[in-house]
CSV table of C-alpha atoms and ligand atoms in Angstrom, one decimal:
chain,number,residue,atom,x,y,z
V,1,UNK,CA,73.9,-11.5,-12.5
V,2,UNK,CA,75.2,-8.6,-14.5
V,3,UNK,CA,79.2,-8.1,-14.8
V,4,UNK,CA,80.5,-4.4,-14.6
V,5,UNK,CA,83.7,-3.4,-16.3
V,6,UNK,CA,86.7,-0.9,-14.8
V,7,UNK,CA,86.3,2.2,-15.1
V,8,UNK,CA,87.4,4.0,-18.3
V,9,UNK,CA,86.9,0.9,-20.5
V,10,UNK,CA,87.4,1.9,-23.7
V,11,UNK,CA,84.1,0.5,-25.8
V,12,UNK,CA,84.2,1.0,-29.4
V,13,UNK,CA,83.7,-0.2,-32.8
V,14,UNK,CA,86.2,-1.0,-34.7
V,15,UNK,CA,86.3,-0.3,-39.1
V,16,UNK,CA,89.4,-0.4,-41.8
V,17,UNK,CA,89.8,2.6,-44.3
V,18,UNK,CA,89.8,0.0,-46.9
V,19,UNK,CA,86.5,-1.2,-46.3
V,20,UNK,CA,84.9,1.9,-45.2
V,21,UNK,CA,86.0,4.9,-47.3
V,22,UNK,CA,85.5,4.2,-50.7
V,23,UNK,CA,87.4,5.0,-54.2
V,24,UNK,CA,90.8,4.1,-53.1
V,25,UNK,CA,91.7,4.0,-56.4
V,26,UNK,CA,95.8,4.4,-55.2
V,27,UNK,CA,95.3,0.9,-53.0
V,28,UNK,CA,96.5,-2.6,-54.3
V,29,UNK,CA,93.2,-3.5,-53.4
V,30,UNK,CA,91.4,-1.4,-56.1
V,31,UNK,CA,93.3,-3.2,-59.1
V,32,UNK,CA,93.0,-6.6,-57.2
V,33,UNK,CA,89.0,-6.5,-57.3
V,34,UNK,CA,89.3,-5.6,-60.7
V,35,UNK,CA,90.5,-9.3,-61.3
V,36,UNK,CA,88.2,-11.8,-62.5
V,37,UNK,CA,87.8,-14.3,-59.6
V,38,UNK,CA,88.9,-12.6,-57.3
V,39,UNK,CA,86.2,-11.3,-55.4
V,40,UNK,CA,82.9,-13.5,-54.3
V,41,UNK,CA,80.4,-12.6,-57.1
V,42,UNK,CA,82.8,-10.0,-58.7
V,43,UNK,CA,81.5,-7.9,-56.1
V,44,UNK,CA,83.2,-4.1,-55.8
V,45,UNK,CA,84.3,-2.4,-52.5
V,46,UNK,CA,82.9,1.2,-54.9
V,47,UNK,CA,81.9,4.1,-52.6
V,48,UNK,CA,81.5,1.2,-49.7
V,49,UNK,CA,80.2,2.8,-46.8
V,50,UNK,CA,81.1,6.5,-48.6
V,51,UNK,CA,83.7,7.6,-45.1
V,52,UNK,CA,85.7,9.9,-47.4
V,53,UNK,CA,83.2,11.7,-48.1
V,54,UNK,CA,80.8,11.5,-45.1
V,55,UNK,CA,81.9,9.1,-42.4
V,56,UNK,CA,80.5,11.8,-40.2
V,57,UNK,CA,77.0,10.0,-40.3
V,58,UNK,CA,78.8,6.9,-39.1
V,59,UNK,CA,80.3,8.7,-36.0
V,60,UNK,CA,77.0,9.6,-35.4
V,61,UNK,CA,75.7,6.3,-34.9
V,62,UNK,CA,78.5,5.9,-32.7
V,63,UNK,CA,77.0,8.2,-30.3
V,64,UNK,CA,73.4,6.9,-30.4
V,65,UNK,CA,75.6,3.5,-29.3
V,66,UNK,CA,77.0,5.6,-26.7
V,67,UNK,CA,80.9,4.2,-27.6
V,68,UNK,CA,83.5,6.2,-25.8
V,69,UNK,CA,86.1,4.5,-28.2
V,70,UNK,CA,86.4,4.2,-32.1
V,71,UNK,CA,88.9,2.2,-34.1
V,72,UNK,CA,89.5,2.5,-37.6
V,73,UNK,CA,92.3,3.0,-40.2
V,74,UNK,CA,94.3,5.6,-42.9
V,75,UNK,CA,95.0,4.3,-46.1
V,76,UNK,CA,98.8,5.1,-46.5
V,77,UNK,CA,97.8,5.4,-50.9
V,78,UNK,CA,95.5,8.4,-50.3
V,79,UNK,CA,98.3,10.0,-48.1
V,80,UNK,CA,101.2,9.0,-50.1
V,81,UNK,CA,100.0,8.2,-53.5
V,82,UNK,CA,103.4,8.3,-55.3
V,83,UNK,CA,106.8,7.7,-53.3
V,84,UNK,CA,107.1,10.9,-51.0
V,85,UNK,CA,104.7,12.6,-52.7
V,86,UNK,CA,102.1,13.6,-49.9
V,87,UNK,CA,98.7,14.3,-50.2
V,88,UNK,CA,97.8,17.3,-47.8
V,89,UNK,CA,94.3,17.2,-48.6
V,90,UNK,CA,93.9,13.6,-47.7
V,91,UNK,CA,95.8,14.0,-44.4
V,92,UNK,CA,93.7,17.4,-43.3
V,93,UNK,CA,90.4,15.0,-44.5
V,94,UNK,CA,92.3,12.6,-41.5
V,95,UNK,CA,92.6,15.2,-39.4
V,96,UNK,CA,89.1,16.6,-39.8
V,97,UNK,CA,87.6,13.0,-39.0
V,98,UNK,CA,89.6,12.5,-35.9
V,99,UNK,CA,88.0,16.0,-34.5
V,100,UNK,CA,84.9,14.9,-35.1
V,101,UNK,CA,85.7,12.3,-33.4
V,102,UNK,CA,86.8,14.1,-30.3
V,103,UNK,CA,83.9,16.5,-30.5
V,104,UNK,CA,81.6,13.5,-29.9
V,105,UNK,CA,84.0,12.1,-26.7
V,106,UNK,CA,84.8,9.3,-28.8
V,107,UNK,CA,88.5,7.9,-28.5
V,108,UNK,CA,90.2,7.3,-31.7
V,109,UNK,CA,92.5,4.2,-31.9
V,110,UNK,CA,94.4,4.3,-35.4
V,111,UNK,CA,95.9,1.3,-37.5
V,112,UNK,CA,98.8,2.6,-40.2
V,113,UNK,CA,98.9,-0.5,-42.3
V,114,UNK,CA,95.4,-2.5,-42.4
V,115,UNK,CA,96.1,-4.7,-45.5
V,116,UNK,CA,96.4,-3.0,-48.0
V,117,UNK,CA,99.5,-1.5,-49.8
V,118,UNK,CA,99.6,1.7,-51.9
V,119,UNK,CA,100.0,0.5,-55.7
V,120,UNK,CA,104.0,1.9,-56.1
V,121,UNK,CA,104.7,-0.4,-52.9
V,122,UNK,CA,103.0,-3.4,-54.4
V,123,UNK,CA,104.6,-2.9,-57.5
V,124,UNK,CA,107.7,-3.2,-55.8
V,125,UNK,CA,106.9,-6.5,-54.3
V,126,UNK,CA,104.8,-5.4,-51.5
V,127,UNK,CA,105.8,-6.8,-48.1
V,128,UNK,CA,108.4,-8.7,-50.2
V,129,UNK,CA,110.2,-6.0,-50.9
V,130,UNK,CA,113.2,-4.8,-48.6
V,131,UNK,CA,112.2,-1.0,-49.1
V,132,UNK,CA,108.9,-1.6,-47.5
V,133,UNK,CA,110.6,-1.2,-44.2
V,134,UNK,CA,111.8,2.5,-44.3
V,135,UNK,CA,108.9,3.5,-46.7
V,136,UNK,CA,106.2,2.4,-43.6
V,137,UNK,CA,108.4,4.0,-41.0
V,138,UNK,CA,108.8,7.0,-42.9
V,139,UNK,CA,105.0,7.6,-43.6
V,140,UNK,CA,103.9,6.2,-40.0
V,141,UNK,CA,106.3,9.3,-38.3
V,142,UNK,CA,105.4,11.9,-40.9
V,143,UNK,CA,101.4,11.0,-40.7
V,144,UNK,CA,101.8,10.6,-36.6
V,145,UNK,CA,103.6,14.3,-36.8
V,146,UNK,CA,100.5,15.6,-38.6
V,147,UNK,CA,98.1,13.8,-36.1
V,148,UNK,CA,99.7,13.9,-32.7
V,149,UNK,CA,97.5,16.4,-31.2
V,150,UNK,CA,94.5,14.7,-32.2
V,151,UNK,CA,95.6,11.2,-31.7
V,152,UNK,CA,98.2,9.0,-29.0
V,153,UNK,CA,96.9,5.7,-29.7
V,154,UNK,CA,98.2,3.9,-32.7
V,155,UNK,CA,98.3,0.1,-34.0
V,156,UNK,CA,100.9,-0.2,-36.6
V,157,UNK,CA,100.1,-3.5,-38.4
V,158,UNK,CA,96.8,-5.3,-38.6
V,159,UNK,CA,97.1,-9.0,-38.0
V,160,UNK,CA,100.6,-9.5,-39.7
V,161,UNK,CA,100.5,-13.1,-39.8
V,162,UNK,CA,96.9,-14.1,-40.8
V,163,UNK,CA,97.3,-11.3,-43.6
V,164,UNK,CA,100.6,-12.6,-44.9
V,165,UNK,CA,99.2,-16.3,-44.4
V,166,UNK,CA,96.2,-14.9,-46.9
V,167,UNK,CA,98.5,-13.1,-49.5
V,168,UNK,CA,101.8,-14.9,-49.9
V,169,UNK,CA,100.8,-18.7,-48.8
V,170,UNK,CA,97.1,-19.2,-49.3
V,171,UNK,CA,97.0,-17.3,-52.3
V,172,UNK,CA,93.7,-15.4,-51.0
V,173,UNK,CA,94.1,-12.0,-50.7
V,174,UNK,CA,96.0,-9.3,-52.6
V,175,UNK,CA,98.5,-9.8,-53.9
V,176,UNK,CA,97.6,-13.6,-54.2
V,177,UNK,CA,100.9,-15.4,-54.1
V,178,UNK,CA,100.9,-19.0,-53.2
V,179,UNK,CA,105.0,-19.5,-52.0
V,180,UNK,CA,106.7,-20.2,-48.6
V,181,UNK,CA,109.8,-18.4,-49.5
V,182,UNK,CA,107.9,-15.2,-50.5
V,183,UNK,CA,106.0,-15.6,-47.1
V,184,UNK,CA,109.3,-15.9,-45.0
V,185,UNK,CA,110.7,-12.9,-46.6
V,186,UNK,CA,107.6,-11.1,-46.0
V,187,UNK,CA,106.8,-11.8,-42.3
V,188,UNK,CA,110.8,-10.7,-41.5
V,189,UNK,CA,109.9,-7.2,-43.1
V,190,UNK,CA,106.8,-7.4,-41.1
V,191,UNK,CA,109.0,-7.6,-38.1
V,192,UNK,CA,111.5,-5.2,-39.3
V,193,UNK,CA,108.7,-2.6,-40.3
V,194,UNK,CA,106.8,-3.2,-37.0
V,195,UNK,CA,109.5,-2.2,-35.2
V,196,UNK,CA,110.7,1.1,-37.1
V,197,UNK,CA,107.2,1.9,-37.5
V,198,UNK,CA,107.0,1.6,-33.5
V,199,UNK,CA,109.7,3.9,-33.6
V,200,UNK,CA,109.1,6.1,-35.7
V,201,UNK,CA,106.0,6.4,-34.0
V,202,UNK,CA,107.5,7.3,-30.9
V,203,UNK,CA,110.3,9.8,-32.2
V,204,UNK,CA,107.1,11.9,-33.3
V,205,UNK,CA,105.1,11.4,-30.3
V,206,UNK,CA,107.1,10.3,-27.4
V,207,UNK,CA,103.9,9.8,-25.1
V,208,UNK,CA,102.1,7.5,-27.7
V,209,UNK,CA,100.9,4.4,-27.1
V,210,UNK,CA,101.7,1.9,-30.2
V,211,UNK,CA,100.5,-2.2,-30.5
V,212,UNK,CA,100.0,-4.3,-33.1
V,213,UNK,CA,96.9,-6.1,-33.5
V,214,UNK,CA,97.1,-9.8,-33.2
V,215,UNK,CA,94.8,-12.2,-34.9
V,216,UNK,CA,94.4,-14.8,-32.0
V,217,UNK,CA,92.8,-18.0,-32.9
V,218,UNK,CA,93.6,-20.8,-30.5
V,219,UNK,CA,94.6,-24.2,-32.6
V,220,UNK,CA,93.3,-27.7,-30.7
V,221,UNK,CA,93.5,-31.4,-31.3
V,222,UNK,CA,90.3,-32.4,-32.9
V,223,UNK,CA,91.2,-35.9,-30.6
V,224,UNK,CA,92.6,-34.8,-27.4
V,225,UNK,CA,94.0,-38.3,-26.8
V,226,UNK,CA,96.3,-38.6,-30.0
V,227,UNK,CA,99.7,-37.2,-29.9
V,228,UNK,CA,99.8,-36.8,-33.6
V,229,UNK,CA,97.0,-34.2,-33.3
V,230,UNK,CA,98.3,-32.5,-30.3
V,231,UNK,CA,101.9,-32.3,-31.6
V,232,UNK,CA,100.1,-30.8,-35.1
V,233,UNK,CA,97.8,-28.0,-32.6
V,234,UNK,CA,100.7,-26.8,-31.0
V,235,UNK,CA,103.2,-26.4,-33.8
V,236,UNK,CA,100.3,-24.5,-35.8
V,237,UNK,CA,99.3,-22.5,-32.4
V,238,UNK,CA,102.7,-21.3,-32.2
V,239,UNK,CA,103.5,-20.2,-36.0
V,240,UNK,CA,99.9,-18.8,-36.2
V,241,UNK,CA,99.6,-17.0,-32.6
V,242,UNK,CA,102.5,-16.4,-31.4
V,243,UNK,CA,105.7,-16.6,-33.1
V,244,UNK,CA,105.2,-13.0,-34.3
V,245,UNK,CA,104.7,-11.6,-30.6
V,246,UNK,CA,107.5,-14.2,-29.4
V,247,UNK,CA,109.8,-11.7,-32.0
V,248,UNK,CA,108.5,-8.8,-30.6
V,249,UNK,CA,109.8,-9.8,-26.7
V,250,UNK,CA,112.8,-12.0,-27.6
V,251,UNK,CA,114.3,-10.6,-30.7
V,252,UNK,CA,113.8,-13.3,-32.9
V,253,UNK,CA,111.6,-14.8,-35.6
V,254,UNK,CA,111.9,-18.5,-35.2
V,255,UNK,CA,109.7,-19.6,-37.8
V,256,UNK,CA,108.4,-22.4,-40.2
V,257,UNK,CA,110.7,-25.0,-42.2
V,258,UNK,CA,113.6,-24.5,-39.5
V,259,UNK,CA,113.7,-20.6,-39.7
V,260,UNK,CA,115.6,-18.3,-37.1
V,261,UNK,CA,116.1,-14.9,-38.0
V,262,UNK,CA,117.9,-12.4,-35.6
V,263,UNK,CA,115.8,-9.1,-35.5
V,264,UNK,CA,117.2,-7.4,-32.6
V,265,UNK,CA,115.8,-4.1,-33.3
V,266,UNK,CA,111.9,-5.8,-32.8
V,267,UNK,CA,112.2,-6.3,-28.4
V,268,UNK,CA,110.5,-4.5,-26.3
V,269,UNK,CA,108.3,-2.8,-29.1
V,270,UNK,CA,105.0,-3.0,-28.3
V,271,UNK,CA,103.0,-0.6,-25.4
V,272,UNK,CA,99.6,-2.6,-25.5
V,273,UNK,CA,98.6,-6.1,-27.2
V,274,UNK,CA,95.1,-5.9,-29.5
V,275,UNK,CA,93.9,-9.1,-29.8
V,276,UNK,CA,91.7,-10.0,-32.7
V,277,UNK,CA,89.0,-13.4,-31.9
V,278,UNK,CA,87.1,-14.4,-33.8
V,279,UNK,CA,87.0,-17.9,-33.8
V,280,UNK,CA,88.8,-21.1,-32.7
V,281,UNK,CA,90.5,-24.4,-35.4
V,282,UNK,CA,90.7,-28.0,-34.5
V,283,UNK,CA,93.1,-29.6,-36.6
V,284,UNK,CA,93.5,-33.3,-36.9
V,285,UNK,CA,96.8,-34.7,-38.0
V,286,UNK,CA,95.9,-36.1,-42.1
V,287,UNK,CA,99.0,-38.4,-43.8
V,288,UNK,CA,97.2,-37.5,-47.1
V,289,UNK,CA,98.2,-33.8,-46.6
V,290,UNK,CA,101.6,-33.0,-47.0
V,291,UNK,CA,100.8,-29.6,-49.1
V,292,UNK,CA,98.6,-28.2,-45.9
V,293,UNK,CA,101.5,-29.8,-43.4
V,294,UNK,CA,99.5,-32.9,-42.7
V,295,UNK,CA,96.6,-30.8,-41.1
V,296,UNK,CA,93.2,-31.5,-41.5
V,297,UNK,CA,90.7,-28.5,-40.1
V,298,UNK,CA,87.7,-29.7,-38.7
V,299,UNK,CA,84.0,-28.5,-37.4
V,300,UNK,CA,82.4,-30.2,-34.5
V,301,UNK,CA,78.6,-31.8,-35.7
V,302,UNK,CA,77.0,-29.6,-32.9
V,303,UNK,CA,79.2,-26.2,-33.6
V,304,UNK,CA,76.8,-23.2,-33.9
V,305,UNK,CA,78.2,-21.7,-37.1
V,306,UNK,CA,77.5,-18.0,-38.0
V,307,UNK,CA,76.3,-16.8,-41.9
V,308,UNK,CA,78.3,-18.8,-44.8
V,309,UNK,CA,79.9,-21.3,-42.4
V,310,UNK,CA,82.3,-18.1,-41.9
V,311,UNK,CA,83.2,-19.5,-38.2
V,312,UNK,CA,82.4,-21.6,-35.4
V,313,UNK,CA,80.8,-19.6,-32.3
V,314,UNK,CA,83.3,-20.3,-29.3
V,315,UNK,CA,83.6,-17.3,-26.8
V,316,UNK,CA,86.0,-19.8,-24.5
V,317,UNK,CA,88.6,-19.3,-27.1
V,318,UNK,CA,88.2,-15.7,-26.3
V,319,UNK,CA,89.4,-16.8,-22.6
V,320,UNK,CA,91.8,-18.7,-23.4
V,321,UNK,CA,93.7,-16.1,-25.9
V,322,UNK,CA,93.7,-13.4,-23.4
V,323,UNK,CA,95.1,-16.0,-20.5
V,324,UNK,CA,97.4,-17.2,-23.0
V,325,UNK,CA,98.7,-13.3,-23.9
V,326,UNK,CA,99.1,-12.7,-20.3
V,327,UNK,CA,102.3,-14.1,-20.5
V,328,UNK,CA,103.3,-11.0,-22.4
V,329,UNK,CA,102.7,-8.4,-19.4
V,330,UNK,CA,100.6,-6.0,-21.5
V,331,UNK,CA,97.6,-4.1,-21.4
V,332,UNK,CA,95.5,-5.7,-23.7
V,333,UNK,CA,92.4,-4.2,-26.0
V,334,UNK,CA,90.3,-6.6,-27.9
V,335,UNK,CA,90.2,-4.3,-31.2
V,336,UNK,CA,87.8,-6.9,-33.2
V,337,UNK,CA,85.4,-9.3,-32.1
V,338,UNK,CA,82.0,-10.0,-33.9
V,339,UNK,CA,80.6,-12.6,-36.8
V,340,UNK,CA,78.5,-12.4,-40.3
V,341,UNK,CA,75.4,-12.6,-39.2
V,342,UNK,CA,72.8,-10.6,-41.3
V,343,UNK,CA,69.6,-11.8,-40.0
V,344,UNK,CA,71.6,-10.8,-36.8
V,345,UNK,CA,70.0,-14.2,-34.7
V,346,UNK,CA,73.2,-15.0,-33.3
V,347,UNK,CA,75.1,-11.5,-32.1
V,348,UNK,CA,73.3,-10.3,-29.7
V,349,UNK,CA,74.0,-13.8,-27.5
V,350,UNK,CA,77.2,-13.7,-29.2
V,351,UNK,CA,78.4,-10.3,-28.0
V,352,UNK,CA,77.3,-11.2,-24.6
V,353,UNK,CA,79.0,-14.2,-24.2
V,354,UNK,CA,82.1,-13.0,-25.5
V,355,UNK,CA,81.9,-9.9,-22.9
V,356,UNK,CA,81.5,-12.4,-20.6
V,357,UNK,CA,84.7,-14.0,-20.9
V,358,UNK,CA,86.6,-10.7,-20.9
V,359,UNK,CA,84.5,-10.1,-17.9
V,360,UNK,CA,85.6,-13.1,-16.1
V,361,UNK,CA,89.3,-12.5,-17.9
V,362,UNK,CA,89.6,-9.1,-15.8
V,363,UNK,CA,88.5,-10.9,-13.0
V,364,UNK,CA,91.3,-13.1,-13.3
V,365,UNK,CA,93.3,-9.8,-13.1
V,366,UNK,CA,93.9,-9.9,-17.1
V,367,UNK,CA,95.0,-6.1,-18.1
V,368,UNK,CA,91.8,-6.3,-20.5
V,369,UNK,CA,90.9,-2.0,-21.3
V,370,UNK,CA,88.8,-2.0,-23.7
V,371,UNK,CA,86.4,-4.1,-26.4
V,372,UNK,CA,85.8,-2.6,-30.3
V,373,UNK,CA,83.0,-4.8,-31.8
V,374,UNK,CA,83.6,-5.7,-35.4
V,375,UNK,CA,82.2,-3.8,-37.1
V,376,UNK,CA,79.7,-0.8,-37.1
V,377,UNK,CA,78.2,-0.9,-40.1
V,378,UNK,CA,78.5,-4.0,-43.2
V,379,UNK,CA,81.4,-3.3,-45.1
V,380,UNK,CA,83.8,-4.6,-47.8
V,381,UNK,CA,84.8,-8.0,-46.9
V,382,UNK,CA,88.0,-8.3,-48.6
V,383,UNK,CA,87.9,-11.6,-51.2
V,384,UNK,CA,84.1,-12.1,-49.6
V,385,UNK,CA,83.2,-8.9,-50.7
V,386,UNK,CA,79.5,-7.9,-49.7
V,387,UNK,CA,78.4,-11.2,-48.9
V,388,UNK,CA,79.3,-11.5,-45.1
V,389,UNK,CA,77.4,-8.6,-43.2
V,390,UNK,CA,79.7,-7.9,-40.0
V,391,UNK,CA,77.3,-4.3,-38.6
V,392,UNK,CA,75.3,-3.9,-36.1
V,393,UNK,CA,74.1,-1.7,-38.8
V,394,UNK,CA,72.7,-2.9,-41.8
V,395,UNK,CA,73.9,-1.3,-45.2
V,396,UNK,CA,72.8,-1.0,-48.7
V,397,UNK,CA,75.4,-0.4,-50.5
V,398,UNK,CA,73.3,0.9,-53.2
V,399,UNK,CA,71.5,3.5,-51.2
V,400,UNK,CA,74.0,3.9,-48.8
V,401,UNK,CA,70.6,3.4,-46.0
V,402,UNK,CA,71.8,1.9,-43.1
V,403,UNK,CA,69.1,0.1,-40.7
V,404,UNK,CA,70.1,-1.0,-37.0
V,405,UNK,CA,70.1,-4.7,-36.4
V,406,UNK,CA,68.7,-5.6,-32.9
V,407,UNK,CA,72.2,-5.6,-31.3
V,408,UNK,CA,72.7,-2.2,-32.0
V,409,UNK,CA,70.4,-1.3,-29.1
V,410,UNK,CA,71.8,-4.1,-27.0
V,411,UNK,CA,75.4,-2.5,-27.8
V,412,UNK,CA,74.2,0.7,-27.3
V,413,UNK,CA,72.9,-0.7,-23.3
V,414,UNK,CA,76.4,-2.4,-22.9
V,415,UNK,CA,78.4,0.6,-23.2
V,416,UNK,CA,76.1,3.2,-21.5
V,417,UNK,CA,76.1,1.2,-18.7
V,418,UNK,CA,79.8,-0.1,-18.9
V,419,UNK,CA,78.9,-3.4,-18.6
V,420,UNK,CA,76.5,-6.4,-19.0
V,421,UNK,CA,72.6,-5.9,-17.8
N,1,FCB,C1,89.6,-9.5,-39.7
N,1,FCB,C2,90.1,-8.3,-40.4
N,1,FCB,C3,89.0,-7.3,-40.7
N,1,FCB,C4,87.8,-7.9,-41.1
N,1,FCB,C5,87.4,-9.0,-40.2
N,1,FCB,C6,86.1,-9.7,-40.5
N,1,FCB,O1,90.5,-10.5,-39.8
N,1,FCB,O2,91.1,-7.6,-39.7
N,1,FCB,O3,89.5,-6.3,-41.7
N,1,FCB,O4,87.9,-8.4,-42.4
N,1,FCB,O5,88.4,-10.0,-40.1
């Protein structure tokens, strides 16, 4: 039986400037790739899908897939390469995708801050630095000021937590720190920047609509029946899901090792929750790992696993997220949702069983609006770099020739007809 969606569901793709544009030569991430190791097979993000200078094409293919939506992001070192210096050239380049955009009745949804940082801020200590949190307000009101007649719809931060986990804990991404102190200082600027951000945002546009967008991946008990590993899911559930959005409703950041900071200035800050699935982790409770917190992540035998062992396919955990998020009384967008998959044998079943469980999610009476597939096209996979092909398009870097996997035309049926055939 096919499942329809409201009306006016927003159904999009969704991209980062980072691993779209190209030659962001002003981005952390640009001297980061340039250090040995850190980037599978020393690959280079280069011209990556070549946006800056013709993401037109792209929006194209955004039509043949009939989205009414697009996501992506502005890189805050093309539009403020130097401290206050501003680039007009980059922000009419903005300006002049957005319109083409709206020429083709496609929606744009715009994330300020999608991981990267421009070098003077890293330089500075990044999201460990104090500054950070006037210097992102600042840019998010001026850039908003420039945009506001072409855009309402902002995200300020992409998945603050599992980006912070990656760059101040795990050691993984830019700028590759590996200590708990610097990751406690940097998720309270997070906070702190969210929420000036937000209103900064708002003091330029009063009738925008500003999120964040939450990487939601439900934790479970690899043995239901052991209290160890339940009393491990939930701790890890609550630091990696929800903590963050707890500071955003009550004010403060209660966090790991016995944390609670008072960020008053953070309620009542967001106007719409994106949620970010992907994938679900079982943890099982370890004595042998004290420097992981005693958790051991685990894969069920039968998991279906998508390219590289990248994830486990479980569209219940996309249920479960956007029950769980409920609790916030938001509208809620799912701005990313897709697997590596280059042989593209998995997605198309993939995308329709995750549709599914929005579908029955709204049902439920979930405030689900809208669905942005990750991604449109292959792109830069941050420390994975070119190995893990996201698109429903295929790309060659080299030639820039893109080729449509088979979802693409199963996308292209699921939007047309606002819903599953
Ligand atoms: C998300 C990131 C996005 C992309 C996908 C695969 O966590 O937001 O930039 O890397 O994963």
């Amino acid at each position: 039986m096919g499942i329809g969606f409201p009306d006016g569901f927003r159904w999009g793709t969704a991209t980062s400037a980072y691993q779209v544009e190209g030659d962001n030569t002003a981005s952390d991430w640009w001297l980061w790739e340039q250090q040995p190791g850190r980037i599978r097979g020393g690959d280079r993000s280069g011209l990556a899908c070549d946006w800056w200078r013709s993401a037109e094409r792209d929006f194209d293919l955004m039509v043949a897939l009939h989205q009414n939506a697009a996501r992506l992001s502005v890189e805050w070192s093309r539009l403020e390469p130097r401290p206050g210096q501003w680039d007009q050239a980059a922000e009419e380049r903005y300006l002049e995708m957005f319109r083409g955009l709206r020429a083709r009745g496609i929606e744009p949804l715009v994330t300020l801050n999608h991981f990267t940082l421009p070098r003077w801020v890293a330089e500075r200590g990044g999201w460990t630095w104090k500054g950070i949190v006037p210097a992102l307000a600042a840019f998010a009101g001026r850039f908003v000021r420039a945009a506001a007649v072409l855009v309402d719809f902002w995200i300020t931060i992409n998945e603050p937590v599992g980006h912070l986990i990656g760059a101040y804990l795990l050691g993984q991404l830019a700028p590759g720190r590996t200590s708990l102190a610097a990751f406690i200082r940097a998720l309270v600027h997070s906070v702190r920047a969210h929420a000036a951000a937000y209103r900064a945002v708002h003091q330029a546009q009063p009738e925008a609509r500003v999120g964040v967008a939450a990487y939601l991946r439900p934790v479970q008990p690899v043995r239901a029946d052991s209290p160890l590993d339940r009393w491990l899911a939930a701790r890890m559930d609550r630091l990696v899901n929800w903590m963050y959005l707890d500071a955003l409703r009550t004010g403060w950041l209660v966090g790991p090792a016995g944390i609670r900071v008072r960020i008053p200035e953070a309620v009542g800050t967001l106007d719409f929750l994106g949620v970010n699935y992907y994938t679900r982790t079982l943890l099982a409770f370890d004595l042998r790992r004290p420097r992981t917190l005693f958790a051991r992540p685990e894969t069920p035998f039968d998991s279906e696993m998508s390219d590289a062992d990248y994830s486990e396919v479980y569209p219940d955990g996309l249920l479960l997220a956007l029950r769980q998020a409920r609790r916030y009384g938001l509208p809620m967008y799912v701005t990313e949702n897709g697997l590596p998959d280059a042989d593209d044998d998995l997605r198309p079943r993939f995308i329709v069983d995750h549709l599914r469980r929005i579908g029955q999610a709204v049902q439920e009476g979930c405030p689900v609006l809208g669905y942005y597939h990750w991604s449109l096209v292959d792109n830069f996979e941050w420390a994975e770099g070119w190995n893990l092909r996201f698109g429903l398009y295929a790309l060659d870097p080299a030639t820039q020739v893109r080729t449509a996997r088979p979802s693409a035309a199963l996308y292209a049926e699921i939007c047309r007809q606002n819903g599953l055939p």
